[in-house]
Each structure stands twice: as C-alpha cells, then as structure tokens.
CSV table of C-alpha atoms and ligand atoms in Angstrom, one decimal:
chain,number,residue,atom,x,y,z
A,1,UNK,CA,-68.7,18.8,75.0
A,2,UNK,CA,-66.7,16.1,76.8
A,3,UNK,CA,-63.2,15.8,75.3
A,4,UNK,CA,-60.9,12.9,75.4
A,5,UNK,CA,-58.0,13.2,77.8
A,6,UNK,CA,-54.8,12.9,75.8
A,7,UNK,CA,-51.5,10.7,76.4
A,8,UNK,CA,-47.9,11.8,75.4
A,9,UNK,CA,-45.9,9.6,73.1
A,10,UNK,CA,-42.1,9.1,73.5
A,11,UNK,CA,-41.7,11.5,70.7
A,12,UNK,CA,-43.4,14.5,72.5
A,13,UNK,CA,-46.8,14.2,70.4
A,14,UNK,CA,-50.1,13.4,72.2
A,15,UNK,CA,-52.9,11.2,71.2
A,16,UNK,CA,-56.5,11.3,72.5
A,17,UNK,CA,-56.8,8.2,74.7
A,18,UNK,CA,-60.3,7.3,73.2
A,19,UNK,CA,-60.9,6.8,69.6
A,20,UNK,CA,-63.2,5.4,67.0
A,21,UNK,CA,-62.2,2.2,65.2
A,22,UNK,CA,-63.5,1.3,61.8
A,23,UNK,CA,-62.6,-2.3,61.1
A,24,UNK,CA,-65.3,-4.0,59.1
A,25,UNK,CA,-66.9,-0.8,58.2
A,26,UNK,CA,-67.6,-0.7,54.5
A,27,UNK,CA,-66.2,2.3,52.6
A,28,UNK,CA,-69.8,3.8,51.4
A,29,UNK,CA,-70.9,3.4,55.3
A,30,UNK,CA,-67.5,4.9,56.7
A,31,UNK,CA,-68.4,8.6,55.7
A,32,UNK,CA,-71.8,8.3,57.7
A,33,UNK,CA,-70.6,6.7,60.8
A,34,UNK,CA,-67.1,8.6,61.0
A,35,UNK,CA,-69.2,11.8,60.6
A,36,UNK,CA,-71.4,10.4,63.4
A,37,UNK,CA,-68.5,9.7,65.7
A,38,UNK,CA,-66.9,13.4,65.2
A,39,UNK,CA,-70.4,14.7,66.1
A,40,UNK,CA,-70.5,12.7,69.1
A,41,UNK,CA,-67.1,14.2,70.2
A,42,UNK,CA,-64.4,11.5,69.1
A,43,UNK,CA,-61.3,13.3,67.3
A,44,UNK,CA,-59.2,10.1,66.9
A,45,UNK,CA,-60.2,7.7,64.1
A,46,UNK,CA,-58.3,4.3,63.6
A,47,UNK,CA,-58.2,3.0,59.9
A,48,UNK,CA,-56.0,0.6,57.8
A,49,UNK,CA,-55.1,0.0,54.3
A,50,UNK,CA,-56.6,-3.6,54.9
A,51,UNK,CA,-60.0,-2.1,56.1
A,52,UNK,CA,-60.5,-0.7,52.5
A,53,UNK,CA,-62.4,2.4,53.9
A,54,UNK,CA,-59.6,4.9,54.0
A,55,UNK,CA,-61.6,6.9,51.2
A,56,UNK,CA,-64.8,6.9,53.2
A,57,UNK,CA,-62.7,8.0,56.2
A,58,UNK,CA,-61.2,10.5,54.1
A,59,UNK,CA,-64.6,11.9,52.9
A,60,UNK,CA,-65.8,12.1,56.4
A,61,UNK,CA,-62.7,14.1,57.5
A,62,UNK,CA,-63.2,16.5,54.6
A,63,UNK,CA,-66.9,17.2,55.3
A,64,UNK,CA,-66.6,17.0,59.1
A,65,UNK,CA,-66.2,20.9,59.7
A,66,UNK,CA,-63.4,19.8,62.0
A,67,UNK,CA,-59.8,21.1,61.2
A,68,UNK,CA,-57.2,18.1,60.7
A,69,UNK,CA,-55.2,20.1,63.4
A,70,UNK,CA,-58.2,19.1,65.8
A,71,UNK,CA,-58.2,15.6,64.9
A,72,UNK,CA,-55.8,12.3,65.2
A,73,UNK,CA,-55.9,9.9,62.2
A,74,UNK,CA,-54.3,6.6,62.4
A,75,UNK,CA,-53.6,4.3,59.5
A,76,UNK,CA,-51.7,0.8,59.2
A,77,UNK,CA,-49.3,-0.5,56.4
A,78,UNK,CA,-50.8,-4.0,55.3
A,79,UNK,CA,-48.7,-7.2,55.2
A,80,UNK,CA,-48.4,-7.2,51.4
A,81,UNK,CA,-47.2,-3.9,51.5
A,82,UNK,CA,-44.2,-4.4,54.0
A,83,UNK,CA,-40.7,-3.8,52.9
A,84,UNK,CA,-39.0,-0.4,52.4
A,85,UNK,CA,-40.2,0.6,48.8
A,86,UNK,CA,-43.5,-0.9,49.2
A,87,UNK,CA,-44.2,0.8,52.4
A,88,UNK,CA,-43.2,4.3,51.0
A,89,UNK,CA,-45.6,3.9,47.8
A,90,UNK,CA,-48.5,2.3,49.7
A,91,UNK,CA,-48.3,5.2,52.4
A,92,UNK,CA,-48.6,7.9,49.5
A,93,UNK,CA,-51.9,5.7,48.2
A,94,UNK,CA,-53.2,5.9,51.7
A,95,UNK,CA,-52.6,9.7,52.1
A,96,UNK,CA,-54.4,10.3,48.8
A,97,UNK,CA,-57.4,8.3,50.1
A,98,UNK,CA,-57.4,10.1,53.3
A,99,UNK,CA,-56.9,13.4,51.6
A,100,UNK,CA,-54.1,14.4,54.1
A,101,UNK,CA,-50.6,15.8,53.8
A,102,UNK,CA,-49.4,14.7,57.1
A,103,UNK,CA,-50.4,11.5,59.2
A,104,UNK,CA,-50.6,11.7,62.7
A,105,UNK,CA,-49.8,8.0,63.4
A,106,UNK,CA,-48.8,5.2,61.0
A,107,UNK,CA,-48.3,1.6,62.4
A,108,UNK,CA,-47.0,-1.7,60.9
A,109,UNK,CA,-50.3,-3.8,61.0
A,110,UNK,CA,-48.8,-7.2,62.0
A,111,UNK,CA,-45.5,-8.6,62.5
A,112,UNK,CA,-45.6,-11.4,60.0
A,113,UNK,CA,-42.5,-13.1,61.5
A,114,UNK,CA,-42.2,-15.8,58.5
A,115,UNK,CA,-42.4,-12.9,56.0
A,116,UNK,CA,-39.7,-11.1,58.1
A,117,UNK,CA,-39.7,-7.7,56.2
A,118,UNK,CA,-40.6,-5.8,59.6
A,119,UNK,CA,-37.1,-4.1,60.2
A,120,UNK,CA,-37.3,-2.8,56.5
A,121,UNK,CA,-40.6,-1.6,57.0
A,122,UNK,CA,-39.8,0.0,60.2
A,123,UNK,CA,-36.8,1.7,58.3
A,124,UNK,CA,-39.4,3.2,56.0
A,125,UNK,CA,-41.8,4.4,58.7
A,126,UNK,CA,-38.5,6.1,60.4
A,127,UNK,CA,-38.0,7.7,57.2
A,128,UNK,CA,-41.3,9.1,56.7
A,129,UNK,CA,-41.1,10.6,60.2
A,130,UNK,CA,-37.9,12.1,59.3
A,131,UNK,CA,-39.3,13.6,56.2
A,132,UNK,CA,-42.3,15.0,58.2
A,133,UNK,CA,-45.0,13.2,56.4
A,134,UNK,CA,-46.0,11.3,59.6
A,135,UNK,CA,-45.9,12.8,63.2
A,136,UNK,CA,-45.7,9.5,65.1
A,137,UNK,CA,-44.7,5.9,64.1
A,138,UNK,CA,-45.7,2.6,65.9
A,139,UNK,CA,-46.5,-0.8,65.5
A,140,UNK,CA,-49.4,-3.2,65.9
A,141,UNK,CA,-49.4,-6.8,66.9
A,142,UNK,CA,-45.8,-7.0,67.8
A,143,UNK,CA,-44.1,-9.1,70.6
A,144,UNK,CA,-41.6,-7.8,73.0
A,145,UNK,CA,-38.6,-9.8,71.1
A,146,UNK,CA,-39.7,-8.0,67.9
A,147,UNK,CA,-39.9,-4.4,69.3
A,148,UNK,CA,-36.4,-5.0,70.7
A,149,UNK,CA,-35.4,-6.0,67.3
A,150,UNK,CA,-36.6,-2.8,65.9
A,151,UNK,CA,-34.9,-0.8,68.7
A,152,UNK,CA,-31.6,-2.5,68.2
A,153,UNK,CA,-31.7,-2.0,64.2
A,154,UNK,CA,-32.6,1.6,64.1
A,155,UNK,CA,-32.3,3.3,67.6
A,156,UNK,CA,-35.8,4.3,67.4
A,157,UNK,CA,-38.4,3.0,69.8
A,158,UNK,CA,-42.0,2.7,68.4
A,159,UNK,CA,-44.3,5.1,70.2
A,160,UNK,CA,-47.3,2.8,70.7
A,161,UNK,CA,-48.2,-0.9,70.2
A,162,UNK,CA,-51.7,-1.8,69.1
A,163,UNK,CA,-52.6,-5.3,70.1
A,164,UNK,CA,-55.8,-7.3,71.2
A,165,UNK,CA,-56.6,-6.2,74.7
A,166,UNK,CA,-59.7,-6.6,76.9
A,167,UNK,CA,-60.4,-7.8,80.4
A,168,UNK,CA,-60.3,-11.4,79.4
A,169,UNK,CA,-57.0,-10.9,77.6
A,170,UNK,CA,-55.3,-8.1,79.4
A,171,UNK,CA,-51.6,-8.4,78.2
A,172,UNK,CA,-50.3,-7.3,81.6
A,173,UNK,CA,-46.7,-8.7,80.7
A,174,UNK,CA,-46.4,-7.0,77.4
A,175,UNK,CA,-47.8,-3.7,79.0
A,176,UNK,CA,-45.1,-4.0,81.7
A,177,UNK,CA,-42.5,-4.1,79.1
A,178,UNK,CA,-44.0,-1.3,77.0
A,179,UNK,CA,-44.2,0.8,80.2
A,180,UNK,CA,-40.4,0.3,81.0
A,181,UNK,CA,-39.6,1.3,77.2
A,182,UNK,CA,-41.9,4.3,77.1
A,183,UNK,CA,-44.3,2.7,74.7
A,184,UNK,CA,-48.0,3.5,74.9
A,185,UNK,CA,-50.4,0.5,74.7
A,186,UNK,CA,-53.5,0.6,72.4
A,187,UNK,CA,-56.3,-1.9,72.8
A,188,UNK,CA,-57.9,-3.6,69.7
A,189,UNK,CA,-61.1,-5.4,70.2
A,190,UNK,CA,-61.4,-3.5,73.3
A,191,UNK,CA,-64.9,-4.9,73.9
A,192,UNK,CA,-64.1,-8.4,73.1
A,193,UNK,CA,-65.9,-7.6,69.6
A,194,UNK,CA,-69.1,-7.3,71.6
A,195,UNK,CA,-69.5,-11.1,72.5
A,196,UNK,CA,-69.0,-13.3,75.7
A,197,UNK,CA,-67.1,-10.4,77.5
A,198,UNK,CA,-70.1,-8.2,77.8
A,199,UNK,CA,-71.8,-11.2,79.5
A,200,UNK,CA,-69.3,-11.5,82.1
A,201,UNK,CA,-71.3,-11.5,85.6
A,202,UNK,CA,-68.6,-9.5,87.5
A,203,UNK,CA,-68.8,-6.7,84.7
A,204,UNK,CA,-72.4,-6.7,84.8
A,205,UNK,CA,-72.3,-6.1,88.5
A,206,UNK,CA,-70.1,-3.2,88.5
A,207,UNK,CA,-72.2,-1.8,85.7
A,208,UNK,CA,-75.2,-1.9,87.8
A,209,UNK,CA,-73.5,-0.5,90.7
A,210,UNK,CA,-72.6,2.7,88.7
A,211,UNK,CA,-75.9,2.8,86.7
A,212,UNK,CA,-73.9,2.5,83.3
A,213,UNK,CA,-73.6,-0.1,80.6
A,214,UNK,CA,-71.2,-3.0,80.6
A,215,UNK,CA,-69.3,-1.6,77.5
A,216,UNK,CA,-69.0,1.6,79.2
A,217,UNK,CA,-67.5,0.1,82.3
A,218,UNK,CA,-64.8,-1.8,80.0
A,219,UNK,CA,-63.8,1.2,78.2
A,220,UNK,CA,-63.6,3.1,81.6
A,221,UNK,CA,-61.2,0.1,82.7
A,222,UNK,CA,-59.1,0.4,79.7
A,223,UNK,CA,-58.9,4.3,80.2
A,224,UNK,CA,-58.0,3.7,84.0
A,225,UNK,CA,-55.2,1.4,83.3
A,226,UNK,CA,-53.8,3.7,80.7
A,227,UNK,CA,-54.6,2.0,77.5
A,228,UNK,CA,-55.5,4.0,74.4
A,229,UNK,CA,-58.8,2.6,73.3
A,230,UNK,CA,-60.8,2.5,69.9
A,231,UNK,CA,-64.1,0.9,70.2
A,232,UNK,CA,-66.2,0.4,67.1
A,233,UNK,CA,-69.9,0.6,66.5
A,234,UNK,CA,-71.8,1.6,63.5
A,235,UNK,CA,-74.9,2.2,65.7
A,236,UNK,CA,-75.5,5.9,66.6
A,237,UNK,CA,-76.6,5.2,70.3
A,238,UNK,CA,-73.7,3.0,70.9
A,239,UNK,CA,-71.3,5.3,69.2
A,240,UNK,CA,-72.5,8.1,71.7
A,241,UNK,CA,-72.6,5.5,74.6
A,242,UNK,CA,-69.1,4.3,74.0
A,243,UNK,CA,-67.9,8.1,74.1
A,244,UNK,CA,-69.8,8.8,77.3
A,245,UNK,CA,-67.7,6.2,79.0
A,246,UNK,CA,-65.3,9.1,79.6
A,247,UNK,CA,-67.6,10.2,82.2
A,248,UNK,CA,-67.7,7.0,84.2
A,249,UNK,CA,-65.5,6.9,87.3
A,250,UNK,CA,-64.5,3.4,88.3
A,251,UNK,CA,-63.3,3.1,92.0
A,252,UNK,CA,-59.9,1.4,92.6
A,253,UNK,CA,-61.3,-1.9,93.6
A,254,UNK,CA,-63.5,-2.1,90.6
A,255,UNK,CA,-60.3,-1.6,88.4
A,256,UNK,CA,-58.6,-4.4,90.4
A,257,UNK,CA,-61.6,-6.6,89.9
A,258,UNK,CA,-61.7,-6.1,86.3
A,259,UNK,CA,-57.9,-6.5,86.0
A,260,UNK,CA,-58.4,-9.9,87.9
A,261,UNK,CA,-60.6,-11.1,85.0
A,262,UNK,CA,-57.9,-12.2,82.7
A,263,UNK,CA,-57.9,-15.6,81.3
A,264,UNK,CA,-54.3,-15.8,79.7
A,265,UNK,CA,-54.1,-17.3,76.2
A,266,UNK,CA,-57.7,-18.9,76.5
A,267,UNK,CA,-58.9,-15.2,76.6
A,268,UNK,CA,-57.6,-14.5,73.0
A,269,UNK,CA,-59.9,-13.9,70.5
A,270,UNK,CA,-57.8,-13.0,67.3
A,271,UNK,CA,-54.3,-14.4,65.9
A,272,UNK,CA,-51.4,-14.7,68.1
A,273,UNK,CA,-48.9,-12.2,66.5
A,274,UNK,CA,-46.0,-14.6,67.1
A,275,UNK,CA,-47.5,-16.9,64.8
A,276,UNK,CA,-49.5,-14.8,62.3
A,277,UNK,CA,-49.0,-15.4,59.0
A,278,UNK,CA,-51.6,-14.3,56.4
A,279,UNK,CA,-52.1,-11.8,53.5
B,301,NAD,P1,-64.7,-4.0,69.5
B,301,NAD,O1,-64.2,-4.8,70.9
B,301,NAD,O2,-64.6,-2.5,69.4
B,301,NAD,O3,-66.3,-4.5,69.5
B,301,NAD,C1,-67.2,-4.0,68.5
B,301,NAD,C2,-68.3,-4.6,68.4
B,301,NAD,O4,-68.9,-4.7,69.8
B,301,NAD,C3,-69.4,-3.9,67.7
B,301,NAD,O5,-69.4,-4.4,66.2
B,301,NAD,C4,-70.8,-4.4,68.3
B,301,NAD,O6,-71.2,-5.5,67.9
B,301,NAD,C5,-70.3,-4.2,69.9
B,301,NAD,N1,-70.5,-3.0,70.3
B,301,NAD,C6,-70.0,-2.0,70.4
B,301,NAD,N2,-70.3,-1.1,71.1
B,301,NAD,C7,-71.2,-1.7,71.9
B,301,NAD,C8,-71.9,-1.3,73.1
B,301,NAD,N3,-72.0,0.1,73.5
B,301,NAD,N4,-72.9,-2.1,73.6
B,301,NAD,C9,-72.9,-3.3,73.2
B,301,NAD,N5,-72.1,-3.8,72.1
B,301,NAD,C10,-71.3,-2.9,71.3
B,301,NAD,O7,-64.0,-4.8,68.3
B,301,NAD,P2,-63.2,-4.4,67.0
B,301,NAD,O8,-64.1,-3.6,66.0
B,301,NAD,O9,-62.6,-5.8,66.9
B,301,NAD,O10,-62.0,-3.6,67.6
B,301,NAD,C11,-62.2,-2.1,67.7
B,301,NAD,C12,-61.1,-1.5,66.5
B,301,NAD,O11,-59.8,-1.9,66.8
B,301,NAD,C13,-61.4,-1.8,65.1
B,301,NAD,O12,-62.4,-1.4,64.6
B,301,NAD,C14,-60.1,-1.5,64.5
B,301,NAD,O13,-60.0,-0.1,64.3
B,301,NAD,C15,-59.3,-2.0,65.7
B,301,NAD,N6,-58.7,-3.4,65.3
B,301,NAD,C16,-57.3,-3.4,65.0
B,301,NAD,C17,-56.8,-4.7,64.7
B,301,NAD,C18,-55.3,-4.7,64.4
B,301,NAD,O14,-55.0,-6.0,64.0
B,301,NAD,N7,-54.6,-3.7,64.7
B,301,NAD,C19,-57.6,-5.8,64.9
B,301,NAD,C20,-58.8,-5.7,65.4
B,301,NAD,C21,-59.3,-4.7,65.4
C-alpha cells in the first residue's frame, strides 16, 4: 500500500505529510469515517477540542487494528481553554477522549489576539512536551509577529503552523518566514472547502492533462511545495481519491502555474487570525 512521505520537525520528530481532517464530522460519524481513512492508508488524523469528535476519533483509533506507534494524532486547545492551567486540564480531557497516553502533536487552535493568553498557553504546551505527554508542539492560525513573541518569551520555536492555505490563498509570505525559522507549514481547508477553487479552469486543465481529478491536483501541489496537508471528506470514494493524490506527479511548470493562482486576501475563505475573536 502507498504510504505518505514524512517531514521532519525542528524537534527531530516526524509527521506524515498527508493526513485526514475531521472538522464538521459528527462524533457518531467520526469512528466510521476515520476507520475508512485508516483502511485507505492514512496514518495521520487532525482533530480538535472544538470539533467535539475526539471521542469518536478515539474509538476509531482503538478499533483500527493499527498500533498508535504507527499513527500520528493531532488535537488543538480551544480558545476558551487558553491560559496555563486551563490548557493543562483540557489537555487531560482530550487525552481521555482519544484514549491516548502520549499525543503526537498539540496545537493552540487560534491566536485570539484580544484574549491575549497565547503566551501562557504556549508555556503550558512547552511544559507538556517536557513532561513527555506530547511529542511535538505547534500553533494554528498564528501570525509571524505572534510566533516571534512565543519564541522571545520561551526560547521554544513552534514546530508547525496550521493555517488556511490553498492555491487561491497560498500564504507565500508566511511560508517564507516559517522556512527561515525551521517551522513546517500545514494547510487547512486545502481544497478551499470543495467550492470555487475546484472549478478553477487552470486546475481543471492540469487535471485533464494528467488524467486525475482537480482535488488530486490541488493535494499534489500542497505536497510538492512542502506543505503538510489534511483534506477532509466523509465520502468513501473521495477519502480514497484524496489519498491517491500521493501518486500524482506534477511537473515543475504545473507547480509554478498553480502557485501563480494566488488571489491574495481576496482568496481567503475563513477568519483572519490577526483579527479573530470568537469562542
Ligand atoms: P477541505 O478544503 O479539506 O474541503 C473539504 C470539502 O471538500 C469536503 O467537505 C467536500 O465537500 C469537498 N471534497 C473533499 N474531497 C473532495 C474530492 N476528492 N472531490 C471533490 N470535493 C471534495 O476543507 P476543511 O474541512 O475546511 O479543511 C480540512 C481540515 O483542516 C479540517 O477537516 C480540519 O481538520 C482542518 N481545519 C483546521 C482549521 C483550523 O482553524 N486549524 C480550520 C479549518 C479546517
């Protein structure tokens, strides 16, 4: 069976570059679809406290027949759990739901600049890593400035930043900053949530040329430019189709064409981390 390539974090641990995201998957559906993802070959699952499906993911982990040492599980601290103590206690709740002793990757879900608890939250993640409860720690929806603040406050550089990224909003500037600091880049809504992006004529042309689907071309582009990528689908055929994007080999000019489709801020679908303020 095809396996995802792995990328190496700044702490020496590794992450399968292609994973499976479960935002907006009901807890009682999560066990079934995550099971299908494991069967299709995915070994990396991206959940979060806010998705309210950590228990379903935990049941899928337990019934998968795959040992935890052969999988990679991410969860994220929700905004209302930010702060040193609340992070530590909510982490324990997440681990109970997931049925795990040690987590592969823990992220701060959103920057929440007005709430301004992200430095204390980061200190709790540093402590969890020191205690050996979490292998790798990182952030999600963080700006360059806020990442710099975390480094200045603790001396610990996040291993990864998970942010909205797809060909219409490709985050070239943030990616360059992360590269300079040895931070991996992880793409959320990598398929643009399956909307207009997949109708882009330039992507359709490249898909036709290779005899593959547009979703596969987009996933192959994320992989080619070095992003960790976590497409979501609850449809069996698409779960398999998205994983098979590992076999799509884009040419350099395809990658350049797709990187040229960026629309700047106009291409953004979700909230701007610098302004986000929600519970
Ligand atoms: P996505 O870009 O992965 O798109 C998913 C949608 O695209 C599906 O619901 C389906 O409608 C469509 N789709 C999937 N496969 C397809 C295919 N092969 N052909 C055609 N259409 C297809 O969107 P997403 O779920 O927003 O993002 C993926 C994951 O990223 C999430 O599940 C979650 O794990 C993570 N995420 C994180 C954050 C964050 O704040 N950290 C925010 C959003 C998403």
